[in-house]
PDB file of C-alpha atoms in Angstrom:
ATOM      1  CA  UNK B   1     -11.900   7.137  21.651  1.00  0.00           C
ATOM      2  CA  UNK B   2     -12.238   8.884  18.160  1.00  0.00           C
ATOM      3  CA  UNK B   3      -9.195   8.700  16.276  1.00  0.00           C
ATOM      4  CA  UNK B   4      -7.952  12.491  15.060  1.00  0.00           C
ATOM      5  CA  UNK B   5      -8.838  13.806  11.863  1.00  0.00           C
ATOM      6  CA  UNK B   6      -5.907  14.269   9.267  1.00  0.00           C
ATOM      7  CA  UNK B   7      -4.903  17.944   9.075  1.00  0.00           C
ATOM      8  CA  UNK B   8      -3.717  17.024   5.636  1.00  0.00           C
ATOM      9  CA  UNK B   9      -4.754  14.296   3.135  1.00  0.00           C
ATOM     10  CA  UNK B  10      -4.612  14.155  -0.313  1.00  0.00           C
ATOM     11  CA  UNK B  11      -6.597  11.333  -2.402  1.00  0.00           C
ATOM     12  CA  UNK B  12      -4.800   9.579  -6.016  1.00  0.00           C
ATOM     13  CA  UNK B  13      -3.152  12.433  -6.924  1.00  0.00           C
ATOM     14  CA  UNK B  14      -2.124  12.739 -10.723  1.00  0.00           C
ATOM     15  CA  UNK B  15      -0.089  15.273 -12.528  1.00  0.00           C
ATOM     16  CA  UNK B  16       0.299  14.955 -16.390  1.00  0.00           C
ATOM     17  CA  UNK B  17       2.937  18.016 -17.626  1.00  0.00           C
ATOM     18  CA  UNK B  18       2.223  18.670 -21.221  1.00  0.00           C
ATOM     19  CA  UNK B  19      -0.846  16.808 -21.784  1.00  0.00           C
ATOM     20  CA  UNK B  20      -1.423  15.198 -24.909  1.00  0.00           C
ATOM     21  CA  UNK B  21       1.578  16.373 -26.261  1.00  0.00           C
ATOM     22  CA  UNK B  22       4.733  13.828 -27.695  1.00  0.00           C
ATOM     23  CA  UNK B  23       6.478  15.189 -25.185  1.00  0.00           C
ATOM     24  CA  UNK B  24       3.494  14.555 -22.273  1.00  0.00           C
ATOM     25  CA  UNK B  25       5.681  13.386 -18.831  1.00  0.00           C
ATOM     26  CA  UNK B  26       3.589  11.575 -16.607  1.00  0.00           C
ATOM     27  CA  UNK B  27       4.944  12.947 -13.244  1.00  0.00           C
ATOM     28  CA  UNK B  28       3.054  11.680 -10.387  1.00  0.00           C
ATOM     29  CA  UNK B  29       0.438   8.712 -10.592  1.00  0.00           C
ATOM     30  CA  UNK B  30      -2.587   8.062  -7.726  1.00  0.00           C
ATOM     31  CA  UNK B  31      -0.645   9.600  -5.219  1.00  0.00           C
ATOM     32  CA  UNK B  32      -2.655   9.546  -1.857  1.00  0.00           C
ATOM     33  CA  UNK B  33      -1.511   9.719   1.640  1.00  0.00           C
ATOM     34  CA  UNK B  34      -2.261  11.609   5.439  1.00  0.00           C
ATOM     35  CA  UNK B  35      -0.877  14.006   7.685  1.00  0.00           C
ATOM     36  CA  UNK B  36      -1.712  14.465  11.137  1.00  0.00           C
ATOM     37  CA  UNK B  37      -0.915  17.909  13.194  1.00  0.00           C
ATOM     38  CA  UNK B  38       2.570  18.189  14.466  1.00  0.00           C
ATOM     39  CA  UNK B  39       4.112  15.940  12.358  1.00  0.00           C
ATOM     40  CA  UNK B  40       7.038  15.500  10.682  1.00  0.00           C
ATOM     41  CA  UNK B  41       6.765  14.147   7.172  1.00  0.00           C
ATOM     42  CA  UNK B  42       9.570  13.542   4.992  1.00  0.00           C
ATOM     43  CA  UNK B  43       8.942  12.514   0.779  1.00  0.00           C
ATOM     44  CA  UNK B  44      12.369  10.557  -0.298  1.00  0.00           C
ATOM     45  CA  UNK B  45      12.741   9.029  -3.496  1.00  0.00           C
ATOM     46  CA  UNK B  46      14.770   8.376  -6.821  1.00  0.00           C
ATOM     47  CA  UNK B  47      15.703  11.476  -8.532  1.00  0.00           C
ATOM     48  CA  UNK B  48      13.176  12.642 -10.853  1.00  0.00           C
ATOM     49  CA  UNK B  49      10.598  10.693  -9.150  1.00  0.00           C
ATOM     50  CA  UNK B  50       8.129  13.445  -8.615  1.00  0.00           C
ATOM     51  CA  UNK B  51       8.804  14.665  -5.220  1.00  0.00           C
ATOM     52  CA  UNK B  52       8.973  18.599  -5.592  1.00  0.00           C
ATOM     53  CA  UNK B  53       5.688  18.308  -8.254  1.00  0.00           C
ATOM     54  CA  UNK B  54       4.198  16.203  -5.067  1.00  0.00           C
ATOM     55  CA  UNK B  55       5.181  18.987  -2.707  1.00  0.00           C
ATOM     56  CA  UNK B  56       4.123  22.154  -4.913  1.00  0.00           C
ATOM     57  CA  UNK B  57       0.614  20.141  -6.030  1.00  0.00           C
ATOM     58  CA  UNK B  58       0.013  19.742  -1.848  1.00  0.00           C
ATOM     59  CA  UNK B  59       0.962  23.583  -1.975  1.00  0.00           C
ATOM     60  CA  UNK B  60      -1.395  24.588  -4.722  1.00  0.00           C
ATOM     61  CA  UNK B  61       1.110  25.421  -6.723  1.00  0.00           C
ATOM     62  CA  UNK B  62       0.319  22.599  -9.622  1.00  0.00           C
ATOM     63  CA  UNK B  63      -3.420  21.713 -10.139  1.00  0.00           C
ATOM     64  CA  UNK B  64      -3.283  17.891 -10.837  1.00  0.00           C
ATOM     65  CA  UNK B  65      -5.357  16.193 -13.410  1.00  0.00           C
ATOM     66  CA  UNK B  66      -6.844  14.079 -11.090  1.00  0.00           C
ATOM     67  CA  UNK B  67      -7.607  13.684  -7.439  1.00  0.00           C
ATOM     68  CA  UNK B  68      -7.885  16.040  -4.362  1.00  0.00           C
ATOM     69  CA  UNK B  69      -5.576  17.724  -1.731  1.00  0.00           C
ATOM     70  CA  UNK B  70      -8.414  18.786   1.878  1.00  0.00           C
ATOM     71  CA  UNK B  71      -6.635  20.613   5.037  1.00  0.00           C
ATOM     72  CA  UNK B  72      -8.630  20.504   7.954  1.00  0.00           C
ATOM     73  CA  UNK B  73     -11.619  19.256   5.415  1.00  0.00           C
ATOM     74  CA  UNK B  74     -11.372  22.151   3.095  1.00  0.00           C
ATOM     75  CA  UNK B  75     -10.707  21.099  -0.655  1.00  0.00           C
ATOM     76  CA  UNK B  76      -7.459  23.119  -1.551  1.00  0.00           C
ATOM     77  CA  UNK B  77      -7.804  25.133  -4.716  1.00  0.00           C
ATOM     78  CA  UNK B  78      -4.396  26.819  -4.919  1.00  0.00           C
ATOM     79  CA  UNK B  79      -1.954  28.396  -2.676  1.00  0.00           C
ATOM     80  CA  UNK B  80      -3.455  29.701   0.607  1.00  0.00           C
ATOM     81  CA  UNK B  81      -2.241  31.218   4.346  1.00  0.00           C
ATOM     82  CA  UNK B  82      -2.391  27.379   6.199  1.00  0.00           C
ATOM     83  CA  UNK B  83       0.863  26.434   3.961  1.00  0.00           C
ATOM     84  CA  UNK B  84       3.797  27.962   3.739  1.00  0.00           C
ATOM     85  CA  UNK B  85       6.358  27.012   1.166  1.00  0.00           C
ATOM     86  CA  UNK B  86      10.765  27.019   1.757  1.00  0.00           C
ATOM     87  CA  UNK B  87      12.989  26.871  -1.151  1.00  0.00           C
ATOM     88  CA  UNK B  88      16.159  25.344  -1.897  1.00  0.00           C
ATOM     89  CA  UNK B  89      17.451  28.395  -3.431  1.00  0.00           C
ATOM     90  CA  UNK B  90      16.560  30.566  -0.293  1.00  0.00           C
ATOM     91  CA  UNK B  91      14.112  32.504  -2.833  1.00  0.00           C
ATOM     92  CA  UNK B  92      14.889  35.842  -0.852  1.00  0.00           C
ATOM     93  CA  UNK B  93      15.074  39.330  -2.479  1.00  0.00           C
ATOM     94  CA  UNK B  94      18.236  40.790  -2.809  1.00  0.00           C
ATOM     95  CA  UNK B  95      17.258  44.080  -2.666  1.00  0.00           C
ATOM     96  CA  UNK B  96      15.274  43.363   0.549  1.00  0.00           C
ATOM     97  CA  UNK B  97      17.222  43.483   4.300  1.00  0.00           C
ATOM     98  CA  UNK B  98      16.972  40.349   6.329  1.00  0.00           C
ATOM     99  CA  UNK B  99      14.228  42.689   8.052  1.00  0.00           C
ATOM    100  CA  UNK B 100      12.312  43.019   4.547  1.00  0.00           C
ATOM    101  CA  UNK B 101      12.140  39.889   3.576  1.00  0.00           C
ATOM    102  CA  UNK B 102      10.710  38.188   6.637  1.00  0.00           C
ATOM    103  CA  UNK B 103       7.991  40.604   6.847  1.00  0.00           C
ATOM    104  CA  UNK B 104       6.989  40.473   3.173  1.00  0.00           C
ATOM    105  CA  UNK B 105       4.530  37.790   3.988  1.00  0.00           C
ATOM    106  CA  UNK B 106       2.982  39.906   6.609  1.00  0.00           C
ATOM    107  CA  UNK B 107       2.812  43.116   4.557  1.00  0.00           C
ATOM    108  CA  UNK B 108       0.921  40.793   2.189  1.00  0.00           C
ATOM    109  CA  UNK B 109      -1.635  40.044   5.003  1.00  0.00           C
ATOM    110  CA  UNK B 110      -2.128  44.093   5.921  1.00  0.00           C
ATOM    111  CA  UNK B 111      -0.759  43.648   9.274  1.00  0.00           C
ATOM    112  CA  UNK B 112       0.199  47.097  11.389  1.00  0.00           C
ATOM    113  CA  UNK B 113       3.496  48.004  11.139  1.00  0.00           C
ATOM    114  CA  UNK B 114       4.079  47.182  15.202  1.00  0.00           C
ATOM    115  CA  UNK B 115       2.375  43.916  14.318  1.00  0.00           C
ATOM    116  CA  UNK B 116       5.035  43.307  11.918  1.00  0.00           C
ATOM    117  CA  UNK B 117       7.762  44.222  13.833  1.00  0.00           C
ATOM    118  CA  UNK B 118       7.377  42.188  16.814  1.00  0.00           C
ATOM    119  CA  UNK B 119       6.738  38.902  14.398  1.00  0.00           C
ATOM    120  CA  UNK B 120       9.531  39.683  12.779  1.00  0.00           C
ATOM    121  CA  UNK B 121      11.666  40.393  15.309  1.00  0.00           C
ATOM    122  CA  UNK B 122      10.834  37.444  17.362  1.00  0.00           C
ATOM    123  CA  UNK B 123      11.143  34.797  14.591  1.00  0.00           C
ATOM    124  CA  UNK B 124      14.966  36.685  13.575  1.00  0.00           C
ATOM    125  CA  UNK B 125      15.288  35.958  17.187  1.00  0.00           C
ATOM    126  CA  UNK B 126      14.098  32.483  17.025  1.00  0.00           C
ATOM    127  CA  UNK B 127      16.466  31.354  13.960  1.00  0.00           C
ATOM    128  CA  UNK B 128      19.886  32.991  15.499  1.00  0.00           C
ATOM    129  CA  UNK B 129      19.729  35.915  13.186  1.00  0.00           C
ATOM    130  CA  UNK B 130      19.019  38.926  15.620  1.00  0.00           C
ATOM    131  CA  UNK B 131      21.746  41.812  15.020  1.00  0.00           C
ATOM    132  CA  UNK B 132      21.507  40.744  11.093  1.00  0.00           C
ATOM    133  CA  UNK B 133      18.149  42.067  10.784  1.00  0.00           C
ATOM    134  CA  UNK B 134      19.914  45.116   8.573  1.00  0.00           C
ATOM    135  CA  UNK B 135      22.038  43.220   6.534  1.00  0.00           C
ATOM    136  CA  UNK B 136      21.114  41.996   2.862  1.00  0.00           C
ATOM    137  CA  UNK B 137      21.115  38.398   1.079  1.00  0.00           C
ATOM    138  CA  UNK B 138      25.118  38.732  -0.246  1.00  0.00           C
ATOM    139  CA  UNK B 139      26.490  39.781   2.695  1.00  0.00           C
ATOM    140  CA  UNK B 140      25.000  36.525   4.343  1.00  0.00           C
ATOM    141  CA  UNK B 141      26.046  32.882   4.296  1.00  0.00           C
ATOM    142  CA  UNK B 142      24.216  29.754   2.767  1.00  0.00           C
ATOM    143  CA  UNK B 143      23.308  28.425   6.157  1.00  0.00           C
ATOM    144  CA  UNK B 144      21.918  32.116   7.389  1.00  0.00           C
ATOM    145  CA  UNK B 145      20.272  32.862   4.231  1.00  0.00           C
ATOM    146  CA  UNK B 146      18.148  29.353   4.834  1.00  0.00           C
ATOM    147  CA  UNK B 147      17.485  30.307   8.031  1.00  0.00           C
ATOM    148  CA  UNK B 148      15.876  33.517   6.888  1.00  0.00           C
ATOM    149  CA  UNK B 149      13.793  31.763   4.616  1.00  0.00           C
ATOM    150  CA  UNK B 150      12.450  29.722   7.491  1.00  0.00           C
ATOM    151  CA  UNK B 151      12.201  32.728   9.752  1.00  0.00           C
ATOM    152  CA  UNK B 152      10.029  34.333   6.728  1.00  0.00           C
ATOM    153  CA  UNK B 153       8.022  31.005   6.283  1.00  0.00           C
ATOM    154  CA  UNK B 154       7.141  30.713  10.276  1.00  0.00           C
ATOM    155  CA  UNK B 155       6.381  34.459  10.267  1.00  0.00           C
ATOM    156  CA  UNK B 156       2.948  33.876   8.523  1.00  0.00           C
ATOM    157  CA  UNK B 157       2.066  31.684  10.981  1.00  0.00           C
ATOM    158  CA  UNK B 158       0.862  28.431   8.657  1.00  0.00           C
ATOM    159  CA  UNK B 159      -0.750  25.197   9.998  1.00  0.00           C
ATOM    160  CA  UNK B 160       1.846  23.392   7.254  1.00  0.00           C
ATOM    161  CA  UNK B 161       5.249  23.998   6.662  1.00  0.00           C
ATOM    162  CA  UNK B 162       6.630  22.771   2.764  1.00  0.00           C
ATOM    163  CA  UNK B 163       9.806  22.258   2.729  1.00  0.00           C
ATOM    164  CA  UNK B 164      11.565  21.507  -0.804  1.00  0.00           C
ATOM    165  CA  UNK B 165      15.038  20.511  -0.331  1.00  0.00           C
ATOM    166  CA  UNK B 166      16.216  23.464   2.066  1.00  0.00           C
ATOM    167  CA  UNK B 167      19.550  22.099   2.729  1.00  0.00           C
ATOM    168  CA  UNK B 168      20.502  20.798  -0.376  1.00  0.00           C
ATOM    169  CA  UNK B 169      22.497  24.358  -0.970  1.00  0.00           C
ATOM    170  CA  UNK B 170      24.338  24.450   2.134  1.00  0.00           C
ATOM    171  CA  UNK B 171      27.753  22.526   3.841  1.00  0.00           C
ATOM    172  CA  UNK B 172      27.461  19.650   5.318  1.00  0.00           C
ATOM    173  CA  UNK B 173      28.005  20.751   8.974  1.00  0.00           C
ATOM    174  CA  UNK B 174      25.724  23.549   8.770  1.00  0.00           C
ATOM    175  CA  UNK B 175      23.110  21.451   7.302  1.00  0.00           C
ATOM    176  CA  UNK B 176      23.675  18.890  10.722  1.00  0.00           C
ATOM    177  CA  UNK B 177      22.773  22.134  13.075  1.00  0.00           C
ATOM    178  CA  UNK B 178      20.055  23.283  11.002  1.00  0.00           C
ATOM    179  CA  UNK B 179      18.609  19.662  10.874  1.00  0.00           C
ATOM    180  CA  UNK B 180      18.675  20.564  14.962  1.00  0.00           C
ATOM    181  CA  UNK B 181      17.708  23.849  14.812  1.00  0.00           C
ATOM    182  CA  UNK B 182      14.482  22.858  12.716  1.00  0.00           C
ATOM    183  CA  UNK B 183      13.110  20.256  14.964  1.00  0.00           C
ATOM    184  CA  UNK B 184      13.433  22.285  17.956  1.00  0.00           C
ATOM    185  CA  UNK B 185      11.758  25.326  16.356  1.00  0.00           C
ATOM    186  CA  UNK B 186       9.082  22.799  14.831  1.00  0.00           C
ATOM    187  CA  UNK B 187       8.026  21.576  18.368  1.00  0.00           C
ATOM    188  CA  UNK B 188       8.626  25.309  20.003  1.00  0.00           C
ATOM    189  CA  UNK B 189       5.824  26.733  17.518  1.00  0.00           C
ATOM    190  CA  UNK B 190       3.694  23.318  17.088  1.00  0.00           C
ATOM    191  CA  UNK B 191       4.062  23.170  13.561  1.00  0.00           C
ATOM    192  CA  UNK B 192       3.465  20.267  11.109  1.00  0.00           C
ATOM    193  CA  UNK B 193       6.133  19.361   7.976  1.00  0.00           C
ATOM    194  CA  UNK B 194       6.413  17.968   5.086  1.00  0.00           C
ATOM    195  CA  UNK B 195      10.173  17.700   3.622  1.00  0.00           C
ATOM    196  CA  UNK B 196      11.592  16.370  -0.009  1.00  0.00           C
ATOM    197  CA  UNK B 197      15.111  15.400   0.892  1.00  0.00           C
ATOM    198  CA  UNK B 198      17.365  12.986  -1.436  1.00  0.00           C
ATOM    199  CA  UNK B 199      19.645  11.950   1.713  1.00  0.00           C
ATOM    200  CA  UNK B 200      18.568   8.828   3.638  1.00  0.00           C
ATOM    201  CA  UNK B 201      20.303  10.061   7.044  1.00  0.00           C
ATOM    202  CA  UNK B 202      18.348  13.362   6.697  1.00  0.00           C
ATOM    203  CA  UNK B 203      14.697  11.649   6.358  1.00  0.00           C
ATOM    204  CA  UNK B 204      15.620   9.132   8.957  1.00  0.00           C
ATOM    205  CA  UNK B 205      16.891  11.853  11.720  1.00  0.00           C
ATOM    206  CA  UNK B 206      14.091  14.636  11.141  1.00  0.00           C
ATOM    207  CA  UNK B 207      10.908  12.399  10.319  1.00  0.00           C
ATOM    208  CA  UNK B 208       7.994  10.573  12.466  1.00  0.00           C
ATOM    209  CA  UNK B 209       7.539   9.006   8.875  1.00  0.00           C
ATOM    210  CA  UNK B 210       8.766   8.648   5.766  1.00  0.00           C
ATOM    211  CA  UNK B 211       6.766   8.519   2.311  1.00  0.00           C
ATOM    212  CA  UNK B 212       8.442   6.173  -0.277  1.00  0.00           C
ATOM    213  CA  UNK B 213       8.263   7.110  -3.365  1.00  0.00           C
ATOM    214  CA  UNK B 214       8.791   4.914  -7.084  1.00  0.00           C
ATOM    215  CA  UNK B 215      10.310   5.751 -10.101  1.00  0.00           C
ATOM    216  CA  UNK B 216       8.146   8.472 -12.293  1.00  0.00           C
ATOM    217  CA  UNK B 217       5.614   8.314 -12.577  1.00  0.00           C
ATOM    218  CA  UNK B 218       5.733   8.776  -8.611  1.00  0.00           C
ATOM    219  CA  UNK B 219       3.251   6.594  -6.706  1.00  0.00           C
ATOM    220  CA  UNK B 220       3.666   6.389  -2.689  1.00  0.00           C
ATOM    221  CA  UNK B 221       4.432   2.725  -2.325  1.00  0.00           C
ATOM    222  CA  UNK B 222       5.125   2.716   1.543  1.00  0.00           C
ATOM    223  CA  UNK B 223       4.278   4.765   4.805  1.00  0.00           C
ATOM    224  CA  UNK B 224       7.264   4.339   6.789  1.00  0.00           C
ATOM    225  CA  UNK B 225       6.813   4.870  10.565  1.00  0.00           C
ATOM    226  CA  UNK B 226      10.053   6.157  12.238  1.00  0.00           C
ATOM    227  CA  UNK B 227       9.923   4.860  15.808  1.00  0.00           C
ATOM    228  CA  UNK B 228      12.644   6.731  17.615  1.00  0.00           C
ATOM    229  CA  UNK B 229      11.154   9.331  20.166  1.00  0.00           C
ATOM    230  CA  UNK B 230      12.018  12.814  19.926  1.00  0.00           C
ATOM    231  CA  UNK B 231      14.259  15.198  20.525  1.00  0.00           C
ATOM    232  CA  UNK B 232      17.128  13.560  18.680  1.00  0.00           C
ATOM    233  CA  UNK B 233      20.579  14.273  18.558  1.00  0.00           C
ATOM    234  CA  UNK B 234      23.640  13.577  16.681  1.00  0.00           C
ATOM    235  CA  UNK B 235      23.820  11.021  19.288  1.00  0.00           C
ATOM    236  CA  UNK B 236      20.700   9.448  17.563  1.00  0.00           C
ATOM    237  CA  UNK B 237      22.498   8.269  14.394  1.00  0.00           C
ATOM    238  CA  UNK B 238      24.395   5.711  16.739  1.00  0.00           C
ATOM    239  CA  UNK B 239      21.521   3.937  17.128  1.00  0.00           C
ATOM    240  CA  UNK B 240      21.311  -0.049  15.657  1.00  0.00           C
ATOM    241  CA  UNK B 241      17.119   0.941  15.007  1.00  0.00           C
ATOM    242  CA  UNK B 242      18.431   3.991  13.202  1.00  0.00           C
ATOM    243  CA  UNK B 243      20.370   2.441  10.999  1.00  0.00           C
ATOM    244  CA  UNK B 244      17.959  -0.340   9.848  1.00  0.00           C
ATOM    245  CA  UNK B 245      15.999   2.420   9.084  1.00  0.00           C
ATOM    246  CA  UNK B 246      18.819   3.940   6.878  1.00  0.00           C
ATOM    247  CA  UNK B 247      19.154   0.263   5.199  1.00  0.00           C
ATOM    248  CA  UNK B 248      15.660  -0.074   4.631  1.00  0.00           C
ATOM    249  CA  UNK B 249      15.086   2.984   2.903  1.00  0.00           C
ATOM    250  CA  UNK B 250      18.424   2.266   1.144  1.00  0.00           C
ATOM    251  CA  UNK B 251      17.416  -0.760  -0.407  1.00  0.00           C
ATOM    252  CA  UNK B 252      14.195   0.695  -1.685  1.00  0.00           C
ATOM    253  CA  UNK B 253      16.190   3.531  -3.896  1.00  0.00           C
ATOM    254  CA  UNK B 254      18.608   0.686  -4.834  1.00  0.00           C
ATOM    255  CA  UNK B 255      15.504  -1.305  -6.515  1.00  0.00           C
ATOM    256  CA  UNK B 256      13.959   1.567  -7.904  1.00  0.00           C
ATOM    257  CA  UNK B 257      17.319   3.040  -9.473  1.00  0.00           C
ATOM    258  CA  UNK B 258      17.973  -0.694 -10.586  1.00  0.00           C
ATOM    259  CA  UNK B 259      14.337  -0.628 -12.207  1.00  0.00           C
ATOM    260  CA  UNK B 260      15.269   2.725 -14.133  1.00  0.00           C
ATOM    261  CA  UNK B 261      18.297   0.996 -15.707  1.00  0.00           C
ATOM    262  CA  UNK B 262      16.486  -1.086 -16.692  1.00  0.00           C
ATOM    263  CA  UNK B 263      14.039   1.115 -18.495  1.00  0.00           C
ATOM    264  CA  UNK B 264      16.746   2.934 -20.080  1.00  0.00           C
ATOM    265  CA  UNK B 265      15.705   6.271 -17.880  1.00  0.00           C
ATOM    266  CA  UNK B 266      19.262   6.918 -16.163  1.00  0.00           C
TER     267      UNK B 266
END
């Protein structure tokens, strides 16, 4: 039997901000790694390892010095329809309605205006937010404005999700029932993520594996295979495999944080 094809792969990756400048940064360095459909990928690593430049160079966002980024065999040249990006900051407009800003992606595409409303409505639906449709960024909490950023990301219908950090803004039991609330919405609409996250028990919960990342300039050093079936539940965490998991990953930060110390770079 033929093995699947990655949906995603990107090949030694390697993003140089201010080239050939004093002040050149070396950000990420042969960076390579696959994604299959309907997976769950999470990117953890020290801070200022190169996580978000990873993320926005698989989005298109940064064009790397070296290497390639292919989805579904197409070379990716810059930002396109089969990703879709979610902030940290929620990125919505404040003069836009809950309404407005999930459809902005589809106005973007030319879609009819019933076309639009029935996306829109249904993925408002989808992330708990119908009867908020009207209602505009301020008068909305951190937890609802992420979820309208994921309701405007799933609107457009991607093959990829990017997610950079989307509950880094929010309270700690919100961002447990959103951690919920994404994985069942991820499987309801057969969608395939990638996530930066700085928490261990995050990664660990949400991902079917975990990239581990070094010290800038960021190189993948392990592909770490979560083996706990889906769905999970708070219940999950409880579990002696989950938290040798959680030590695992724990002990790689520790070495690479010990490793910056040592450089002088903390």
């Amino acid at each position: 039997m033929t093995a699947a094809a990655p949906l995603m792969n990107f090949e030694n990756l390697n993003v140089i901000y201010n080239q050939g400048e004093p002040n050149q940064v070396h950000a990420l360095q042969d960076a390579s790694g696959e994604i299959y459909e309907g997976e769950f990928i999470s990117i953890i690593g020290p801070s200022g390892c190169g996580k978000s430049t990873l993320l926005h160079t698989l989005d298109g966002l940064i064009r790397p010095v070296t290497g390639s980024i292919y989805v579904n065999g197409h070379r990716v040249e810059g930002p396109g329809g089969e990703k879709a990006m979610v902030f940290q900051d929620f990125a919505l407009m404040p003069w836009h309605t809950v309404f407005q800003n999930v459809a902005f992606g589809l106005r973007l595409q030319g879609r009819s205006e019933k076309d639009i409303r029935d996306h829109v409505m249904h993925y408002i639906r989808m992330v708990g937010l119908e009867g908020f449709e009207g209602k505009y960024p301020h008068q909305l909490s951190g937890g609802m404005k992420q979820r309208v950023g994921i309701a405007r990301a799933f609107a457009v219908n991607p093959k990829i999700l990017l997610m950079d950090e989307p509950f880094s803004a929010i309270d700690e039991q919100t961002r447990e029932i959103m951690q919920e609330e994404v994985l069942k919405i991820m499987f309801k609409e057969k969608k395939t993520v990638v996530f930066i996250t700085h928490s261990i028990d995050e990664a660990v919960f949400l991902s079917s594996r975990i990239f581990l990342m070094t010290v800038r300039p960021g190189r993948i050093v392990e592909d770490l295979k979560i083996d706990i079936p889906y769905p999970r539940t708070l219940e999950t965490k409880l579990l002696p495999k989950y938290q040798e998991y959680k030590a695992l990953i724990w002990n790689h930060l520790k070495g690479e944080v010990t490793r910056q110390y040592q450089r002088g770079e903390v």
